[in-house]
C-alpha positions as CSV (number, residue, x, y, z in Angstrom):
1,M,-5.6,-9.5,-24.6
2,A,-3.3,-7.0,-23.0
3,P,-2.2,-7.8,-19.3
4,R,-3.8,-5.8,-16.7
5,R,-2.0,-2.9,-15.4
6,C,-1.1,-2.6,-11.9
7,P,-3.5,-0.4,-9.8
8,C,-0.3,1.1,-7.8
9,G,0.6,3.4,-10.6
10,T,3.6,2.0,-11.9
11,G,2.5,1.5,-15.3
12,L,3.6,-2.3,-15.0
13,P,1.4,-5.3,-15.3
14,Y,-0.1,-6.5,-12.0
15,D,1.7,-9.9,-12.5
16,Q,4.8,-8.0,-12.6
17,C,4.4,-5.6,-9.9
18,C,2.2,-5.8,-7.2
19,G,0.6,-9.4,-7.9
20,P,3.9,-11.5,-6.7
21,L,3.8,-9.4,-3.4
22,H,0.4,-10.1,-2.8
23,A,0.7,-14.1,-3.7
24,G,3.6,-14.0,-1.2
25,D,6.2,-15.0,-4.1
26,T,8.5,-11.8,-3.2
27,P,8.8,-9.3,-0.6
28,A,8.6,-5.7,-0.9
29,A,12.3,-4.2,-1.3
30,T,11.6,-0.7,-0.4
31,A,9.0,1.0,1.8
32,E,7.3,2.8,-1.4
33,Q,7.1,-0.5,-2.8
34,L,5.1,-1.9,0.2
35,M,2.9,1.3,0.1
36,R,2.3,1.0,-3.4
37,S,1.2,-3.0,-2.9
38,R,-0.9,-2.2,0.0
39,Y,-3.0,0.4,-2.0
40,S,-3.0,-2.3,-4.7
41,A,-4.3,-4.5,-1.9
42,F,-7.4,-2.1,-1.1
43,V,-8.1,-2.0,-4.8
44,V,-8.1,-5.7,-5.4
45,G,-10.0,-6.5,-2.1
46,D,-7.0,-8.4,-0.3
47,P,-7.5,-7.7,3.4
48,A,-5.1,-10.7,4.2
49,Y,-2.1,-8.9,2.3
50,L,-2.8,-5.8,4.5
51,L,-3.0,-7.8,7.7
52,A,0.2,-9.6,6.7
53,T,2.4,-6.3,5.9
54,W,1.1,-4.4,9.2
55,H,3.4,-4.5,12.2
56,P,2.1,-6.5,14.7
57,S,2.1,-3.6,17.4
58,T,-0.4,-1.6,15.6
59,R,-2.0,-4.2,13.5
60,P,-5.9,-4.7,14.1
61,P,-7.5,-8.1,14.9
62,A,-9.4,-8.1,11.7
63,L,-10.0,-5.8,8.6
64,E,-13.1,-5.4,6.7
65,L,-12.9,-3.6,3.4
66,D,-15.7,-1.4,2.4
67,P,-17.3,-2.9,-0.9
68,G,-18.6,0.7,-1.5
69,V,-15.3,2.2,-2.1
70,R,-13.8,2.3,-5.3
71,W,-10.4,3.3,-5.4
72,L,-9.4,5.5,-8.7
73,G,-5.6,6.3,-8.2
74,L,-2.5,7.0,-6.2
75,D,-0.2,9.8,-6.3
76,V,2.9,9.4,-4.0
77,L,4.1,12.7,-3.4
78,R,7.4,12.4,-1.3
79,T,9.6,9.4,0.3
80,E,12.1,9.8,3.1
81,G,14.3,6.8,3.7
82,G,12.7,3.5,3.1
83,G,15.5,2.3,0.9
84,L,17.2,-0.9,0.2
85,L,19.3,-0.9,3.2
86,A,17.3,1.3,5.4
87,A,15.4,0.4,8.5
88,E,12.6,2.8,8.4
89,G,11.1,5.2,6.0
90,T,8.0,7.3,5.1
91,V,6.0,7.7,2.2
92,E,3.5,10.6,1.7
93,F,0.5,10.1,-0.6
94,T,-2.8,10.9,-1.9
95,A,-5.3,8.0,-2.8
96,H,-8.4,8.8,-4.9
97,R,-11.7,7.2,-4.5
98,I,-15.5,7.3,-5.0
99,A,-17.9,6.1,-2.4
100,G,-21.5,6.5,-2.6
101,G,-21.3,8.6,-5.6
102,E,-19.0,11.4,-4.0
103,R,-15.3,11.7,-5.1
104,G,-12.7,12.0,-2.2
105,E,-9.3,11.3,-1.4
106,Q,-7.1,9.9,1.5
107,H,-3.8,11.9,2.4
108,E,-1.6,10.2,4.3
109,V,2.0,10.1,5.6
110,S,2.6,6.4,6.4
111,R,5.5,5.2,8.4
112,F,7.3,1.7,7.6
113,V,9.8,-0.3,9.6
114,R,12.1,-3.3,8.5
115,E,11.9,-6.2,10.7
116,D,13.6,-9.2,10.2
117,G,14.3,-8.2,6.6
118,A,11.0,-7.4,5.7
119,W,8.8,-4.0,5.3
120,R,6.0,-3.4,7.5
121,Y,3.4,-0.6,7.7
122,L,3.8,0.9,11.3
123,D,1.1,3.9,11.3
124,A,0.3,7.2,9.9
125,E,1.3,10.5,11.2
């Protein structure tokens, strides 16, 4: 049986892409990698990872994922900053979904900051 592809769209197997990030084995190296891993966390239903990678200043006290939403794919449109040595970055993306039998998409420009060596989702512009 072939390994399951990662939902983030890199084409890599999940256990070689976002899986180790979700398991806490490795941190995201870039803002884009964190954004992709957060999208994958929505797909696989991992709210604990989403909360853990959310900046404390904007993180909600709890997060409940909607089981009626099925995520279909991710398009990364552009990145600014967020590299290996950067302290902040933005990632613009469109996430495709189906909910209640209706197709839709979420377009967002997410802001990320690196604190204590770890990337965190800050907010969306």
